[in-house]
Each structure stands twice: as structure tokens, then as C-alpha cells.
Coordinates of C-alpha atoms in Angstrom, one line a residue:
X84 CA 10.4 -10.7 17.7
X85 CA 13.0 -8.2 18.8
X86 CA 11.6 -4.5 17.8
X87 CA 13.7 -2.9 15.1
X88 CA 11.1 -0.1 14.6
X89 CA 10.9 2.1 17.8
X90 CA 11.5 5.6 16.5
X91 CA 11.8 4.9 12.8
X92 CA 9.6 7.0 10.7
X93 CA 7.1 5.8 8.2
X94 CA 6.1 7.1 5.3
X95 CA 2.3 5.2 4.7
X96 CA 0.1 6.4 1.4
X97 CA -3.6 5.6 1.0
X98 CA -3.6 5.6 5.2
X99 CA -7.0 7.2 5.5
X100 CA -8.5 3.2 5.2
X101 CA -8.5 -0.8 4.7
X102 CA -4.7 -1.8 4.4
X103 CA -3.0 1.5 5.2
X104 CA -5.0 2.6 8.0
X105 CA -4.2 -1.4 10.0
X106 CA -0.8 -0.8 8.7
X107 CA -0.9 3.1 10.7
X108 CA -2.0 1.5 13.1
X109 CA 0.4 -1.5 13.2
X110 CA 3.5 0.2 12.9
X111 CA 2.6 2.7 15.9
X112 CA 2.0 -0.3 18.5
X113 CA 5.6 -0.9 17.7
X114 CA 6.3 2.5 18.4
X115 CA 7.2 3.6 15.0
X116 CA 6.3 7.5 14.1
X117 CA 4.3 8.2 11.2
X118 CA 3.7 10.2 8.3
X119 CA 0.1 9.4 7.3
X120 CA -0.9 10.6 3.5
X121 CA -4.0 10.2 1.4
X122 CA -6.5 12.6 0.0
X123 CA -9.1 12.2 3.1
X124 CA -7.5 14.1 5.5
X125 CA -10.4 14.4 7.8
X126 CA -10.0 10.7 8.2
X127 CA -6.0 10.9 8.6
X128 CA -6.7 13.6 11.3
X129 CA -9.2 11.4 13.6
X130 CA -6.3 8.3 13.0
X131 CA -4.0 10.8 14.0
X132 CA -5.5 11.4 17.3
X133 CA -6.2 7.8 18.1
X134 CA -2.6 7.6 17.6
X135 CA -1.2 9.5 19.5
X136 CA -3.1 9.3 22.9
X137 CA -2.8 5.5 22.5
X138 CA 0.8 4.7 21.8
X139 CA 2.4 8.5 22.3
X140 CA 3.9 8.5 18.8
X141 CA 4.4 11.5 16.6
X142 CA 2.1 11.7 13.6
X143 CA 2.4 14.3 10.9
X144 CA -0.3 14.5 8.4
X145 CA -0.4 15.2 4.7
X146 CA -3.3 15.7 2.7
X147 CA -2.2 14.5 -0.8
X148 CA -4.0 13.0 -3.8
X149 CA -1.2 10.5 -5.6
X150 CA -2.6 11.2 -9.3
X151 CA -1.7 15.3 -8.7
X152 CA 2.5 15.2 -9.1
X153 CA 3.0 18.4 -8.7
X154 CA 0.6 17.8 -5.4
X155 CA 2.6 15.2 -3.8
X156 CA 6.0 17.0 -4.7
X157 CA 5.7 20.0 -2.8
X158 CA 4.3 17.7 0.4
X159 CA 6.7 15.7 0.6
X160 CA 9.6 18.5 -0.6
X161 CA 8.3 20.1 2.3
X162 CA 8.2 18.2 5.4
X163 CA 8.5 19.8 9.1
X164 CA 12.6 20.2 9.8
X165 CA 12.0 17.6 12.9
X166 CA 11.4 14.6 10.5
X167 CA 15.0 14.2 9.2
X168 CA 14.7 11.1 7.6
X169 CA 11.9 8.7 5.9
X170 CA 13.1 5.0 7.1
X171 CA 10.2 3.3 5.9
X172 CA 7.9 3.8 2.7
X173 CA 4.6 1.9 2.2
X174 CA 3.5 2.6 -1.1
X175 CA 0.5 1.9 -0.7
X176 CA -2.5 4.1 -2.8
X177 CA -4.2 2.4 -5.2
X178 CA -7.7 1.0 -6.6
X179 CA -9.8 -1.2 -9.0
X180 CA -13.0 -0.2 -11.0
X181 CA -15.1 -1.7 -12.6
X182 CA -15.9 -5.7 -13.4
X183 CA -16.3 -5.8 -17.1
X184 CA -15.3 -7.2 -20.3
X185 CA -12.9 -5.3 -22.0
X186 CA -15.1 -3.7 -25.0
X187 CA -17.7 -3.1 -22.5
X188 CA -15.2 -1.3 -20.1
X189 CA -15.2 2.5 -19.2
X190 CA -12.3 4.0 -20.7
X191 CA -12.1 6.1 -17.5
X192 CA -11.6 4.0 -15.4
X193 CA -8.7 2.5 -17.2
X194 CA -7.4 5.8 -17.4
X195 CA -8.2 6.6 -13.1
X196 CA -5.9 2.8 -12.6
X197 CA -3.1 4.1 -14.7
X198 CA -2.8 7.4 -12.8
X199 CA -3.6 6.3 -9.8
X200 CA -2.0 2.4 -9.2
X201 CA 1.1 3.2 -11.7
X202 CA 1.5 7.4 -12.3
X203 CA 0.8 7.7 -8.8
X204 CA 2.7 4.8 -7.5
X205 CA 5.8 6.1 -9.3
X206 CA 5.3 9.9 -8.2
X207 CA 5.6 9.0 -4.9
X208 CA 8.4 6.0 -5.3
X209 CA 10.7 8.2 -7.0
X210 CA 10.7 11.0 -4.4
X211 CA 10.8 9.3 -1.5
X212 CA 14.3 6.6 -3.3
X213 CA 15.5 9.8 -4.0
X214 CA 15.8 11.0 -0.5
X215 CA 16.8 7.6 0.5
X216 CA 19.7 7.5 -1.9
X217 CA 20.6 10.6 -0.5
X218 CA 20.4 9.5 3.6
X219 CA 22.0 6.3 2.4
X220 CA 19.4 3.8 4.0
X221 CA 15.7 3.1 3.7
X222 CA 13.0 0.2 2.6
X223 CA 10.6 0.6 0.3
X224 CA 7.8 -1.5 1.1
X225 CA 5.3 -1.8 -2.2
X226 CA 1.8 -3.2 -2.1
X227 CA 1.0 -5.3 -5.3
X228 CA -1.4 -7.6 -5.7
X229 CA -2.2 -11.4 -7.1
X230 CA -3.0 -9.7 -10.1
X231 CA 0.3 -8.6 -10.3
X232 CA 1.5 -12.1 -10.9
X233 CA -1.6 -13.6 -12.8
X234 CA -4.2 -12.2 -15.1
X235 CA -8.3 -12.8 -15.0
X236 CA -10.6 -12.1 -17.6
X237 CA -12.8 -8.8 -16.8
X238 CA -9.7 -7.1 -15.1
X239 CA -7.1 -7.0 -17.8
X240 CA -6.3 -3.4 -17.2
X241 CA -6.3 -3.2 -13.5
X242 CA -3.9 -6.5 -13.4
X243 CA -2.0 -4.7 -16.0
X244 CA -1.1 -2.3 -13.1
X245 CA -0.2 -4.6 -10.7
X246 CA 1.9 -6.5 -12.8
X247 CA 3.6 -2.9 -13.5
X248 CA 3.9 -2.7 -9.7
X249 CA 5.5 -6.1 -9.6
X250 CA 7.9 -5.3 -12.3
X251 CA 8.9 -2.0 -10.7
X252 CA 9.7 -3.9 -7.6
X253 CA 12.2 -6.4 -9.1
X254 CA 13.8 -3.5 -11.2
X255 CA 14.5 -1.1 -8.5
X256 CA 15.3 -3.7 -5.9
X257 CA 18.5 -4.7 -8.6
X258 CA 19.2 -0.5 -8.8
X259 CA 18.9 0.2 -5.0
X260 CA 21.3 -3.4 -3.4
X261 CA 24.4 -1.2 -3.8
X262 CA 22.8 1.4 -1.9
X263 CA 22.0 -0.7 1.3
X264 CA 18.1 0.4 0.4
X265 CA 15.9 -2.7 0.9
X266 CA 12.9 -3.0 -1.6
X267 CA 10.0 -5.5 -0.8
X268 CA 6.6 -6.1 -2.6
X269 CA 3.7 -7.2 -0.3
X270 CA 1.3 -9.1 -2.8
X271 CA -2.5 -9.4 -1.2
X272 CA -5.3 -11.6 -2.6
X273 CA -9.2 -11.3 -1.4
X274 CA -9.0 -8.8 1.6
X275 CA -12.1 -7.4 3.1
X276 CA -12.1 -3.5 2.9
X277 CA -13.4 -1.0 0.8
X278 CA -11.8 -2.2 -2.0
X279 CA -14.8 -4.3 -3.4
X280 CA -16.9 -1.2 -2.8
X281 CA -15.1 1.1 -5.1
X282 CA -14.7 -1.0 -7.5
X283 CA -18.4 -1.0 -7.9
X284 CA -18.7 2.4 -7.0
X285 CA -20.6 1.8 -4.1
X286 CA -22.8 -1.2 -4.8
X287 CA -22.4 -2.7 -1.4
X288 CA -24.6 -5.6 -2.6
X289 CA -21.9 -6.7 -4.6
X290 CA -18.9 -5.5 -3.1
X291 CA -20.7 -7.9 -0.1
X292 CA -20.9 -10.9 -2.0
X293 CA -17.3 -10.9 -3.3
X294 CA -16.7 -12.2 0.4
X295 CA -19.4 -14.4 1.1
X296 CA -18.9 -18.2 1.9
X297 CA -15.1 -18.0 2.4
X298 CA -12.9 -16.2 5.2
X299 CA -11.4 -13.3 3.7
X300 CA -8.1 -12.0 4.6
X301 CA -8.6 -8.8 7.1
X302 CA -6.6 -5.8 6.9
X303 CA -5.0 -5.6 10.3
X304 CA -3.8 -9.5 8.5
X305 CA -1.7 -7.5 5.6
X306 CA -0.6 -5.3 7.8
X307 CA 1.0 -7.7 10.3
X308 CA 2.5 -8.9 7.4
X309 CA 4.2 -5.6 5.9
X310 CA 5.5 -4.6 9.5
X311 CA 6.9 -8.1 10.5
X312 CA 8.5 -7.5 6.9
X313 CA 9.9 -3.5 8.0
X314 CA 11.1 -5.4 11.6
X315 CA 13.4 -8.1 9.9
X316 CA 17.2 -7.4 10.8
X317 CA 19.0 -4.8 8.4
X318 CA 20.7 -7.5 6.5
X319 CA 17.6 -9.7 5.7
X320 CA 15.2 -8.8 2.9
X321 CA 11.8 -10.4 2.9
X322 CA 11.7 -9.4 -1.2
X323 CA 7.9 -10.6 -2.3
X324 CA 5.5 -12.0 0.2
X325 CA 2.2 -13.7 -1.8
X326 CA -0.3 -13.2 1.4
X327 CA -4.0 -15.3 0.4
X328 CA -6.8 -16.5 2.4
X329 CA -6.4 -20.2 3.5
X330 CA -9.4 -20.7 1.0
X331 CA -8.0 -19.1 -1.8
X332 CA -5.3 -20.8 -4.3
X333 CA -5.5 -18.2 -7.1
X334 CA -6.7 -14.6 -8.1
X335 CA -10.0 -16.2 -9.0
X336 CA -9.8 -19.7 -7.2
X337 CA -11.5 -19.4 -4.0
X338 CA -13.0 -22.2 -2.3
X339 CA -16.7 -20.9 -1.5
X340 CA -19.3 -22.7 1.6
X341 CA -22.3 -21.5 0.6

């Protein structure tokens, strides 16, 4: 495919791991500069480096956390002068916790989903349309999820999110067509990162076994698909993009060898 993204910057949240780091790393092979965001920034700064020595792109780093408006404001109100424009956002931070019913569930976590996968989400959305209004072109690239399209007992809330996500995609998609801004919603299944892990805050046993008998989908695998989505032609819009492993049908269908 022809490369449409030489040069462009990129805008990736929650890039310190899993989905945004491959998607870093991704867009740079393409030769795509970034600006890499997340609230480990001693992570973003060894990505940084890796970056730049192997594909000579420029990488500016922001130490944000999503959930802090007031945080993320100020960052991204006050980039360096030499990035002029924000071509390409991944919206990217979020996370699950917790596997319970709901009258066993922590409040707090509820509450850390919310301000996280939708506060969060919409800080950063809304400040990086409005500068996009403003230049008069961008894409907004939004990572849902399967549970943004189907519910599953035990997750209520965190689907709840992600079906907030999904909605937010269709709505500002309709707002942003006159604008020439494009608005597309990436929508994982099972992928094998550190998701699993904080969800069970750090019970690798069973953050392991979510993945057993069944290939799950890899991160470097989403991000192939969110950047062949950034690299379509300026007229084409690749809207929602379901992405599963071949062994999974459904948020909770997966076919297991065991």
C-alpha cells in the first residue's frame, strides 16, 4: 500500500504499552512522527529512543494521566511551536478491573472505568477535535472494544464504557463529515497484553489463563490494523473495524483446545 503517513504527526495516548506502544511503533516504520502520552513516562522515554535511532522520526513526549483534565489540558495546550498540527489521534487510554458480579463489585473500580475509559476519553477527544476543527483536517482514530457492542455478565460497568465509546464514535463522526475530519473506532476482542493483568490487579495466574487454549490476537495485530486504517486515501473512511481472534465469535465465545 502506497504510504499516506510519512511526516504526519500522531497523537497516541496510553503509548507507554500493549496496543499503544505496537501502534508507536507501527506508525514510525511508516515514518510517521509521534507524540507519545501516558502517565509512565519512564517507559515513553526508552520507546522514544528506540524510535528514533531506528526509523529517524521525531518523538515528543508527554507525561499525562487522562483522568487529571486539567493535566492533560495544559500538555496538550502547550506543545513545542515545531509540531504545528496533530494529523492523527489514537485515543487510546483505557482499562478494565475487576471480574465480578455486580453486588459483589468494588465501587472503585467502577468509578476508576468511568474516569478513565469515558472522562478521560472525552478530555482528550475534545481538545485534540477542537484543534482539528480549527486546522481544518484530521482523524480521530478511537479504540473501543467488543464490549462496546455486546454486554457479558460480570462486566456490566466496564462494557458500559465501551459502549459509551462506541456511541461517541457514531455521534461525532455525523458532527465532524462537514469538516473533512474523519472519525473511525477500532473495536478489539481477546488481545494478549497487560490488560488481563490489571484487571486482576496483578494476578498473573489468571490474567494467564484468560489466553490459554486459543491464539489470542497480539498487539502489533491491532496496531497494523489502526495504521492501515490512518493510511487509507483522504476520501475513504474505514468507520468501525470489529478486529477478533480467528477462535473467537463473541465477547465471551471463544473456541478453547485445551
Amino acid at each position: 500500500m502506497k504510504n499516506r503517513l510519512q511526516g504526519k504527526t500522531v497523537l497516541v495516548t496510553g503509548a507507554s504499552s500493549g496496543i499503544g506502544r505496537a501502534t508507536a511503533m507501527e506508525f514510525a516504520a511508516y515514518g510517521a512522527n509521534l507524540i507519545l502520552a501516558a502517565r509512565r513516562v519512564e517507559r515513553l522515554e526508552e520507546l522514544k529512543v528506540e524510535l528514533v535511532q531506528k526509523f529517524k522520526v521525531k518523538v515528543f513526549v508527554i507525561g499525562m494521566d487522562v483522568t487529571h483534565p486539567k493535566q492533560v489540558k495544559t500538555a496538550l495546550e502547550h506543545l513545542p511551536d515545531s509540531i504545528v498540527s496533530i494529523d492523527i489521534l489514537v485515543n487510546n487510554a483505557g482499562l478494565a478491573l475487576g471480574l465480578d458480579t455486580f453486588v459483589d463489585d468494588d465501587v472503585n473500580n467502577w468509578e476508576t472505568m468511568i474516569d478513565t475509559n469515558v472522562k478521560g476519553f472525552l478530555t482528550v477527544l475534545r481538545l485534540v477535535t477542537k484543534r482539528m476543527v480549527a486546522q481544518g483536517y484530521g482523524h480521530i482514530i478511537n479504540i473501543g472494544s467488543v464490549a462496546g457492542v455486546e454486554a457479558y455478565a460480570k462486566g456490566s460497568v466496564y462494557c458500559a464504557t465501551k459502549h459509551a465509546v462506541h456511541a461517541i464514535s457514531q455521534g461525532l463522526r455525523e458532527e465532524m463529515v462537514e469538516h473533512g475530519i474523519k472519525v473511525s473506532e477500532i473495536l478489539p476482542g481477546a488481545v494478549n497484553t497487560e490488560f488481563s493483568t490489571v484487571r486482576f490487579k496483578g494476578d498473573q495466574e489468571r490474567a494467564d489463563a484468560v489466553y490459554q487454549g486459543f491464539e489470542p490476537l497480539q498487539a502489533s495485530d491491532v496496531a497494523e490494523l489502526i495504521v492501515y486504517t490512518a493510511n487509507l486515501p483522504s476520501h475513504v473512511n474505514l468507520a468501525e473495524s470489529l478486529i477478533l481472534a480467528a477462535r473467537q465469535s463473541r465477547a465471551t465465545k471463544i473456541h478453547r483446545q485445551m
